[in-house]
């Protein structure tokens, strides 16, 4: 009887000790910051930016395409006869700081930008990720000799500043707010102002590990009644395959620089001015980790 | 009398239990040998406790600390394969058998216990070696993990061929706790 008792105690103590060991480990573990990653698959949501930055040493090639409007009918093969292209590159200087440039065929615009992740969402404390984004764009069309006035380089410039605030609510759902300020050096003041403010709202709903639905809308503030443009709206499907992300989109915007799609969207989505398009990104690791 | 025995026994057990060692240095490498691209990752942030008196051993491996050559691999590893936001850690707890703490040089041992990866726990038997060096212990092991056993699915869309089995190598140095 006594021995049974002893055996019991030894055994129970052993079992206890085993659980103990893992618990003890947990106590030793340093409380590291647990960052929430991959709120979005790409640095582009539909037309606009996400708060994602490239990792250090990564180079992303972005090939984006927008066809003509679907409501142009069979003659234009529902827009497929026309194409607007943006070719771009983005590089991660650090995990938080990125630079990029590109050229869009809409208005023959060249753009350069910088983004910096100011805040990063963590599991324990920080509820959101916040990235500051700024770009400068030169509209090289029309040519000097074709312009209706004596156009200078300054007239061609526009600048966009954005704060991209996103939260990954769950594995499936991420939402983003994009307060935006677009400044254009030269405008037709009868229809628009030099400084324009907009608030974007976007999100991602993941359907599987590799496929997600995305959406994005930019609301513009204080738009003059005479302004002929519409708010930009877009929907997309993200498909990720290894180093590529394919984004198939439907949007009322043709342009792919902030000036063009936020402040100069010519199509009314619900009248069928919908452009099919895609963004294809390919990421290369230029500088190896370690 | 009975209670006295109990006290002595439990005291002695506690005394014996004080022979604990913890990680000084840790390295876990996993290697996937695939047709298109070999994938290798290293983790230096694992923790372990080894109780030499009972042979009890526990490991805790933070998944996000595996470092890859390419950042995108790390992202996919965490997001798609190991789902580290849901399952942040891999653990092993069990018992090491077949060692003598008085012996010099490497000795073959077996660890029997429960290995948890990707939220799936399985009973495993892993062979390796232990070596006492002064007041330190060096543990080495190499074993294979079948992805299917731990419900790690490779997306069909992925062009990167991931091997169905990955090789895991561990190299730990323990110091007294």
Coordinates of C-alpha atoms in Angstrom, one line a residue:
Chain A
X1 CA 0.0 0.0 0.0
X2 CA 2.8 2.3 1.0
X3 CA 4.7 1.6 -2.2
X4 CA 1.6 2.2 -4.3
X5 CA 1.4 5.5 -2.7
X6 CA 4.9 6.3 -3.5
X7 CA 4.6 5.2 -7.1
X8 CA 1.6 7.4 -7.5
X9 CA 3.4 10.4 -6.1
X10 CA 6.4 9.9 -8.3
X11 CA 4.3 9.4 -11.3
X12 CA 2.0 12.4 -10.7
X13 CA 5.0 14.5 -10.0
X14 CA 6.5 13.5 -13.3
X15 CA 3.5 14.3 -15.3
X16 CA 3.2 17.6 -13.4
X17 CA 6.9 18.3 -14.2
X18 CA 6.4 17.7 -17.9
X19 CA 3.6 20.3 -18.2
X20 CA 5.7 22.5 -16.0
X21 CA 8.6 22.4 -18.4
X22 CA 6.6 24.0 -21.2
X23 CA 5.1 26.5 -18.9
X24 CA 8.5 27.3 -17.5
X25 CA 9.7 27.8 -21.1
X26 CA 7.0 30.3 -21.8
X27 CA 8.0 32.3 -18.8
X28 CA 11.5 32.5 -20.1
X29 CA 10.5 33.6 -23.6
X30 CA 11.2 37.2 -24.2
X31 CA 8.1 39.3 -25.0
X32 CA 8.8 40.1 -28.6
X33 CA 6.7 42.3 -30.7
X34 CA 4.4 40.2 -32.8
X35 CA 3.8 42.1 -36.0
X36 CA 0.7 41.4 -38.0
X37 CA 1.8 40.8 -41.6
X38 CA 0.3 40.5 -45.1
X39 CA -2.8 42.6 -44.7
X40 CA -2.7 43.0 -48.5
X41 CA -1.1 40.9 -51.1
X42 CA 0.4 43.7 -53.0
X43 CA 1.5 47.4 -52.9
X44 CA -1.6 48.1 -55.0
X45 CA -5.2 47.7 -53.9
X46 CA -7.1 48.2 -57.1
X47 CA -5.7 51.4 -58.7
X48 CA -4.3 53.0 -55.6
X49 CA -1.7 52.2 -53.0
X50 CA -1.9 49.9 -50.0
X51 CA 0.1 50.5 -46.8
X52 CA 2.3 47.5 -47.7
X53 CA 6.0 48.1 -48.2
X54 CA 8.4 45.8 -50.0
X55 CA 10.9 44.0 -47.8
X56 CA 14.4 45.2 -47.7
X57 CA 16.3 44.3 -50.9
X58 CA 13.2 43.4 -52.9
X59 CA 12.5 44.8 -56.3
X60 CA 9.0 44.7 -57.6
X61 CA 8.1 45.0 -61.2
X62 CA 4.5 46.2 -61.8
X63 CA 2.9 45.9 -65.1
X64 CA -0.6 47.4 -65.1
X65 CA -3.1 47.5 -67.9
X66 CA -6.5 49.1 -68.3
X67 CA -8.6 48.5 -71.3
X68 CA -11.2 50.8 -72.8
X69 CA -14.8 51.0 -71.4
X70 CA -17.0 48.0 -71.6
X71 CA -20.0 50.1 -72.8
X72 CA -18.1 51.1 -76.0
X73 CA -19.7 48.0 -77.4
X74 CA -18.8 45.2 -79.8
X75 CA -17.1 47.7 -82.3
X76 CA -14.4 48.3 -79.7
X77 CA -14.6 44.7 -78.5
X78 CA -16.0 46.0 -75.2
X79 CA -12.9 48.1 -74.7
X80 CA -10.3 45.5 -75.5
X81 CA -9.2 47.4 -78.6
X82 CA -7.7 50.2 -76.4
X83 CA -5.2 49.8 -73.7
X84 CA -3.6 52.1 -71.1
X85 CA -0.4 50.8 -69.6
X86 CA 1.7 51.7 -66.6
X87 CA 5.1 50.1 -66.2
X88 CA 6.7 50.5 -62.8
X89 CA 9.4 49.5 -60.4
X90 CA 9.4 49.6 -56.6
X91 CA 12.4 48.9 -54.4
X92 CA 12.5 48.2 -50.6
X93 CA 15.4 50.2 -49.1
X94 CA 14.5 48.9 -45.7
X95 CA 11.5 46.8 -44.6
X96 CA 9.7 50.1 -44.0
X97 CA 11.0 52.5 -46.6
X98 CA 10.4 52.1 -50.3
X99 CA 10.8 54.1 -53.5
X100 CA 9.3 53.6 -56.9
X101 CA 8.8 55.1 -60.3
X102 CA 6.8 54.4 -63.4
X103 CA 5.3 55.6 -66.5
X104 CA 1.6 55.6 -67.4
X105 CA 0.4 56.0 -71.0
X106 CA -2.6 58.1 -69.8
X107 CA -1.4 61.7 -70.5
X108 CA 2.1 60.2 -70.9
X109 CA 2.7 60.6 -67.2
X110 CA 5.9 59.7 -65.3
X111 CA 5.7 59.4 -61.6
X112 CA 8.2 58.9 -58.7
X113 CA 7.2 58.2 -55.2
X114 CA 8.4 57.3 -51.7
X115 CA 6.6 55.5 -48.9
X116 CA 7.4 54.9 -45.3
X117 CA 5.7 52.7 -42.8
X118 CA 5.3 54.8 -39.7
X119 CA 3.4 52.4 -37.6
X120 CA 3.1 48.6 -37.8
X121 CA 0.1 46.7 -36.5
X122 CA 1.0 44.2 -33.7
X123 CA -1.0 41.5 -32.1
X124 CA -0.7 43.0 -28.6
X125 CA -0.8 46.7 -28.9
X126 CA -0.8 48.7 -32.1
X127 CA -4.2 48.4 -33.8
X128 CA -3.3 49.7 -37.2
X129 CA -0.5 50.0 -39.7
X130 CA 0.1 53.5 -41.1
X131 CA 2.2 54.3 -44.1
X132 CA 2.9 57.8 -45.4
X133 CA 3.0 58.0 -49.2
X134 CA 4.1 60.9 -51.4
X135 CA 4.6 61.2 -55.1
X136 CA 5.4 63.7 -57.8
X137 CA 4.2 63.2 -61.4
X138 CA 5.0 64.9 -64.6
X139 CA 2.4 64.9 -67.3
X140 CA 4.5 65.0 -70.6
X141 CA 1.5 65.3 -72.9
X142 CA 0.7 67.5 -74.7
X143 CA 4.0 68.4 -76.5
X144 CA 5.1 72.0 -76.0
X145 CA 4.3 72.9 -79.7
X146 CA 0.8 71.3 -79.4
X147 CA -0.2 73.1 -76.2
X148 CA -2.9 75.8 -76.2
X149 CA -0.7 78.0 -74.0
X150 CA 3.0 78.3 -73.3
X151 CA 3.3 75.2 -71.1
X152 CA 6.2 74.9 -68.7
X153 CA 7.6 72.0 -66.7
X154 CA 5.9 73.5 -63.6
X155 CA 2.5 73.4 -65.3
X156 CA 3.0 69.7 -65.9
X157 CA 3.7 68.8 -62.2
X158 CA 1.3 67.3 -59.7
X159 CA 1.9 66.1 -56.2
X160 CA 0.0 63.6 -54.0
X161 CA 0.3 63.0 -50.3
X162 CA -1.5 60.1 -48.7
X163 CA -1.8 58.6 -45.3
X164 CA -2.6 54.9 -45.7
X165 CA -4.1 53.5 -42.5
X166 CA -5.0 49.8 -42.5
X167 CA -6.0 47.1 -40.1
X168 CA -6.0 43.4 -40.6
X169 CA -9.1 42.4 -38.7
X170 CA -8.7 38.7 -39.3
X171 CA -7.0 36.3 -41.7
X172 CA -9.7 37.1 -44.2
X173 CA -10.6 40.7 -43.7
X174 CA -8.4 43.8 -44.0
X175 CA -9.7 47.4 -44.3
X176 CA -7.9 50.6 -45.3
X177 CA -8.6 54.3 -45.1
X178 CA -6.7 56.7 -47.4
X179 CA -6.9 60.4 -46.6
X180 CA -5.5 62.0 -49.7
X181 CA -4.3 65.4 -50.8
X182 CA -3.6 66.0 -54.5
X183 CA -2.0 69.3 -55.6
X184 CA -1.9 70.2 -59.3
X185 CA 0.3 73.1 -60.2
X186 CA -1.9 74.2 -63.1
X187 CA -5.6 73.6 -63.5
X188 CA -8.7 74.9 -65.3
X189 CA -10.1 76.8 -62.4
X190 CA -13.6 76.9 -63.9
X191 CA -13.9 73.1 -63.1
X192 CA -11.4 72.3 -60.4
X193 CA -9.1 73.6 -57.6
X194 CA -5.4 73.3 -57.4
X195 CA -5.6 71.5 -54.1
X196 CA -8.1 68.6 -53.9
X197 CA -8.9 66.5 -50.9
X198 CA -10.2 63.0 -51.0
X199 CA -10.9 60.1 -48.6
X200 CA -10.4 56.6 -49.9
X201 CA -11.9 53.5 -48.4
X202 CA -10.8 50.0 -49.4
X203 CA -10.6 46.5 -48.3
X204 CA -9.7 42.9 -48.9
X205 CA -11.7 39.7 -48.3
X206 CA -9.7 36.6 -48.7
X207 CA -11.5 33.7 -50.2
X208 CA -8.7 31.1 -50.0
X209 CA -5.0 31.1 -49.2
X210 CA -4.2 32.4 -52.7
X211 CA -7.3 34.3 -53.8
X212 CA -8.9 37.5 -52.5
X213 CA -11.5 40.0 -53.4
X214 CA -10.6 43.7 -53.2
X215 CA -12.4 47.0 -53.5
X216 CA -11.5 50.6 -53.4
X217 CA -13.4 53.9 -53.5
X218 CA -12.2 57.5 -53.4
X219 CA -14.6 60.2 -52.3
X220 CA -13.6 63.8 -53.3
X221 CA -14.4 66.7 -51.0
X222 CA -15.6 70.2 -52.2
X223 CA -16.0 69.3 -55.8
X224 CA -17.3 72.3 -57.9
X225 CA -20.6 71.7 -59.6
X226 CA -19.0 72.3 -63.0
X227 CA -16.5 69.4 -62.4
X228 CA -17.0 66.8 -65.0
X229 CA -15.1 64.0 -63.2
X230 CA -16.4 61.1 -61.1
X231 CA -15.2 59.4 -57.9
X232 CA -13.0 56.5 -58.6
X233 CA -14.4 53.0 -57.8
X234 CA -12.8 49.7 -58.4
X235 CA -13.2 46.0 -57.7
X236 CA -10.6 43.3 -58.1
X237 CA -9.6 39.7 -57.6
X238 CA -6.1 39.0 -56.3
X239 CA -4.5 35.7 -57.3
X240 CA -1.2 34.9 -55.8
X241 CA 1.1 32.3 -57.4
X242 CA 4.6 32.2 -55.9
X243 CA 6.5 35.4 -56.8
X244 CA 3.6 36.8 -58.9
X245 CA 0.4 38.5 -57.9
X246 CA -2.2 38.9 -60.5
X247 CA -4.9 41.4 -59.9
X248 CA -7.9 41.4 -62.2
X249 CA -9.9 44.6 -61.9
X250 CA -13.0 46.4 -62.9
X251 CA -12.9 50.1 -62.5
X252 CA -14.3 53.4 -63.9
X253 CA -10.7 54.9 -63.9
X254 CA -8.2 54.6 -66.8
X255 CA -5.2 56.3 -65.2
X256 CA -2.9 54.8 -62.8
X257 CA -1.2 57.8 -61.2
X258 CA -3.0 59.4 -58.2
X259 CA -3.8 62.6 -60.1
X260 CA -5.4 60.7 -62.9
X261 CA -7.6 58.2 -61.1
X262 CA -8.5 60.2 -57.9
X263 CA -9.2 63.6 -59.5
X264 CA -9.7 62.9 -63.2
X265 CA -11.8 59.7 -63.5
X266 CA -13.9 60.2 -66.6
X267 CA -16.2 57.2 -66.4
X268 CA -19.4 56.8 -64.4
X269 CA -19.3 53.2 -63.1
X270 CA -23.0 52.7 -63.0
X271 CA -23.5 53.9 -66.6
X272 CA -21.2 51.1 -67.7
X273 CA -18.0 53.1 -68.1
X274 CA -16.2 50.2 -66.7
X275 CA -12.6 49.3 -67.7
X276 CA -11.4 45.8 -67.4
X277 CA -7.7 45.6 -66.4
X278 CA -5.0 43.8 -64.5
X279 CA -2.0 44.5 -62.4
X280 CA 0.7 41.9 -62.6
X281 CA 3.5 42.2 -60.1
X282 CA 6.7 40.1 -59.9
X283 CA 9.0 40.3 -56.9
X284 CA 12.7 39.8 -57.2
X285 CA 15.0 39.5 -54.2
X286 CA 17.9 41.7 -55.4
X287 CA 19.8 41.7 -52.2
X288 CA 19.9 38.5 -50.3
X289 CA 18.9 38.3 -46.7
X290 CA 21.6 37.4 -44.2
Chain B
X1 CA 6.2 7.4 9.7
X2 CA 4.3 7.3 6.5
X3 CA 4.1 11.0 6.3
X4 CA 7.8 11.3 7.0
X5 CA 8.6 9.0 4.1
X6 CA 6.3 11.1 1.9
X7 CA 8.1 14.3 2.9
X8 CA 11.5 12.8 2.3
X9 CA 10.4 11.4 -1.1
X10 CA 8.8 14.6 -2.3
X11 CA 11.8 16.6 -1.1
X12 CA 14.2 14.4 -2.8
X13 CA 12.1 14.6 -6.0
X14 CA 12.3 18.3 -5.8
X15 CA 15.9 18.2 -5.2
X16 CA 16.5 16.0 -8.2
X17 CA 14.3 18.2 -10.3
X18 CA 16.7 21.1 -9.7
X19 CA 19.0 19.5 -12.3
X20 CA 17.7 21.7 -15.1
X21 CA 19.5 23.0 -18.1
X22 CA 18.3 25.7 -20.5
X23 CA 19.3 26.9 -24.0
X24 CA 22.4 28.9 -24.3
X25 CA 22.6 28.7 -28.1
X26 CA 20.0 27.2 -30.4
X27 CA 19.9 26.5 -34.1
X28 CA 17.1 24.8 -36.0
X29 CA 17.5 24.4 -39.8
X30 CA 14.9 23.2 -42.1
X31 CA 15.7 22.2 -45.6
X32 CA 13.4 21.4 -48.4
X33 CA 15.0 19.8 -51.4
X34 CA 12.8 20.5 -54.4
X35 CA 13.1 20.3 -58.2
X36 CA 12.9 24.1 -58.9
X37 CA 14.3 25.7 -55.8
X38 CA 15.9 24.4 -52.6
X39 CA 14.5 26.1 -49.6
X40 CA 16.4 26.5 -46.4
X41 CA 15.7 28.4 -43.3
X42 CA 17.4 29.0 -39.9
X43 CA 16.0 29.8 -36.5
X44 CA 18.2 31.0 -33.7
X45 CA 15.4 32.0 -31.3
X46 CA 14.2 28.6 -30.0
X47 CA 14.0 27.8 -26.3
X48 CA 14.4 24.5 -24.6
X49 CA 14.6 23.1 -21.0
X50 CA 16.2 19.8 -20.3
X51 CA 15.9 18.2 -16.9
X52 CA 18.8 15.7 -16.7
X53 CA 17.5 14.0 -13.6
X54 CA 14.3 12.8 -15.2
X55 CA 15.1 13.1 -18.8
X56 CA 12.2 15.4 -19.4
X57 CA 12.7 17.9 -22.2
X58 CA 10.7 20.6 -23.8
X59 CA 11.2 22.8 -26.9
X60 CA 9.4 25.9 -28.0
X61 CA 10.1 27.2 -31.5
X62 CA 8.7 30.6 -32.7
X63 CA 7.7 30.0 -36.3
X64 CA 8.1 33.7 -37.3
X65 CA 11.8 33.5 -36.4
X66 CA 12.7 31.2 -39.3
X67 CA 14.9 33.3 -41.6
X68 CA 15.0 32.6 -45.3
X69 CA 17.1 33.8 -48.1
X70 CA 14.2 35.5 -49.8
X71 CA 11.7 37.6 -47.9
X72 CA 8.8 36.3 -50.0
X73 CA 9.6 32.8 -49.0
X74 CA 9.4 33.8 -45.4
X75 CA 6.1 35.5 -46.0
X76 CA 4.6 32.4 -47.8
X77 CA 6.0 30.1 -45.1
X78 CA 4.3 32.1 -42.4
X79 CA 1.1 33.0 -44.2
X80 CA 0.3 30.0 -46.3
X81 CA 2.1 26.9 -44.9
X82 CA 2.6 27.2 -41.2
X83 CA -0.2 29.8 -40.7
X84 CA 1.9 31.4 -37.9
X85 CA -0.7 33.9 -36.9
X86 CA -2.9 31.0 -35.9
X87 CA -0.2 28.7 -34.7
X88 CA 2.7 30.9 -33.6
X89 CA 4.8 28.1 -32.0
X90 CA 5.9 24.6 -32.6
X91 CA 6.6 22.6 -29.5
X92 CA 8.0 19.3 -28.4
X93 CA 7.7 17.8 -25.0
X94 CA 8.8 14.4 -23.9
X95 CA 11.6 12.5 -22.5
X96 CA 15.2 11.7 -23.6
X97 CA 16.2 8.1 -23.1
X98 CA 19.4 6.2 -23.1
X99 CA 22.0 8.7 -21.7
X100 CA 24.4 8.7 -18.9
X101 CA 25.5 12.1 -17.6
X102 CA 28.8 10.7 -16.4
X103 CA 29.9 9.6 -19.8
X104 CA 32.3 11.7 -21.9
X105 CA 31.9 12.1 -25.7
X106 CA 28.8 11.9 -27.9
X107 CA 26.2 9.4 -27.0
X108 CA 23.3 8.3 -29.0
X109 CA 19.9 9.0 -27.5
X110 CA 16.2 8.9 -28.3
X111 CA 13.6 11.5 -27.6
X112 CA 10.1 10.2 -27.2
X113 CA 7.2 12.6 -26.9
X114 CA 4.7 14.9 -28.6
X115 CA 5.7 17.1 -31.5
X116 CA 3.3 19.9 -32.3
X117 CA 3.5 21.7 -35.7
X118 CA 0.8 23.8 -37.3
X119 CA -1.5 22.9 -34.4
X120 CA -1.3 19.2 -35.0
X121 CA 0.2 17.1 -32.3
X122 CA 1.8 13.7 -33.0
X123 CA 3.7 11.1 -31.0
X124 CA 7.2 10.9 -32.3
X125 CA 10.5 9.2 -31.6
X126 CA 13.5 11.2 -32.6
X127 CA 17.0 10.0 -32.5
X128 CA 20.0 12.2 -31.8
X129 CA 23.1 12.7 -29.8
X130 CA 24.0 14.3 -26.4
X131 CA 27.4 15.3 -25.3
X132 CA 28.5 16.7 -21.9
X133 CA 31.1 19.4 -22.2
X134 CA 32.3 20.7 -18.9
X135 CA 29.1 22.1 -17.4
X136 CA 27.3 22.3 -20.7
X137 CA 25.3 19.9 -22.8
X138 CA 25.3 19.8 -26.6
X139 CA 22.3 18.2 -28.3
X140 CA 22.2 17.3 -32.0
X141 CA 19.5 15.7 -34.1
X142 CA 18.3 15.4 -37.6
X143 CA 15.0 14.1 -38.7
X144 CA 12.3 14.3 -41.4
X145 CA 8.9 15.8 -41.1
X146 CA 6.2 14.9 -43.6
X147 CA 4.1 18.0 -44.4
X148 CA 1.0 15.9 -44.8
X149 CA 1.3 14.5 -41.2
X150 CA 0.9 18.0 -39.9
X151 CA -1.8 19.1 -42.3
X152 CA 0.5 21.6 -44.1
X153 CA -1.0 22.0 -47.5
X154 CA 0.9 23.3 -50.5
X155 CA -1.4 25.5 -52.6
X156 CA -1.8 24.0 -56.1
X157 CA -1.3 27.4 -57.7
X158 CA 2.2 27.7 -56.4
X159 CA 5.0 27.2 -58.9
X160 CA 7.5 26.6 -56.2
X161 CA 7.7 22.8 -55.8
X162 CA 7.9 22.1 -52.1
X163 CA 9.2 18.7 -51.1
X164 CA 6.7 16.5 -49.3
X165 CA 9.2 15.9 -46.6
X166 CA 11.5 18.5 -45.1
X167 CA 14.6 17.8 -43.2
X168 CA 15.0 19.4 -39.8
X169 CA 18.3 19.7 -38.1
X170 CA 18.8 20.9 -34.5
X171 CA 21.9 22.0 -32.7
X172 CA 21.4 23.2 -29.1
X173 CA 23.8 24.0 -26.4
X174 CA 22.5 23.9 -22.8
X175 CA 23.8 25.6 -19.7
X176 CA 22.6 25.0 -16.1
X177 CA 19.5 26.9 -15.2

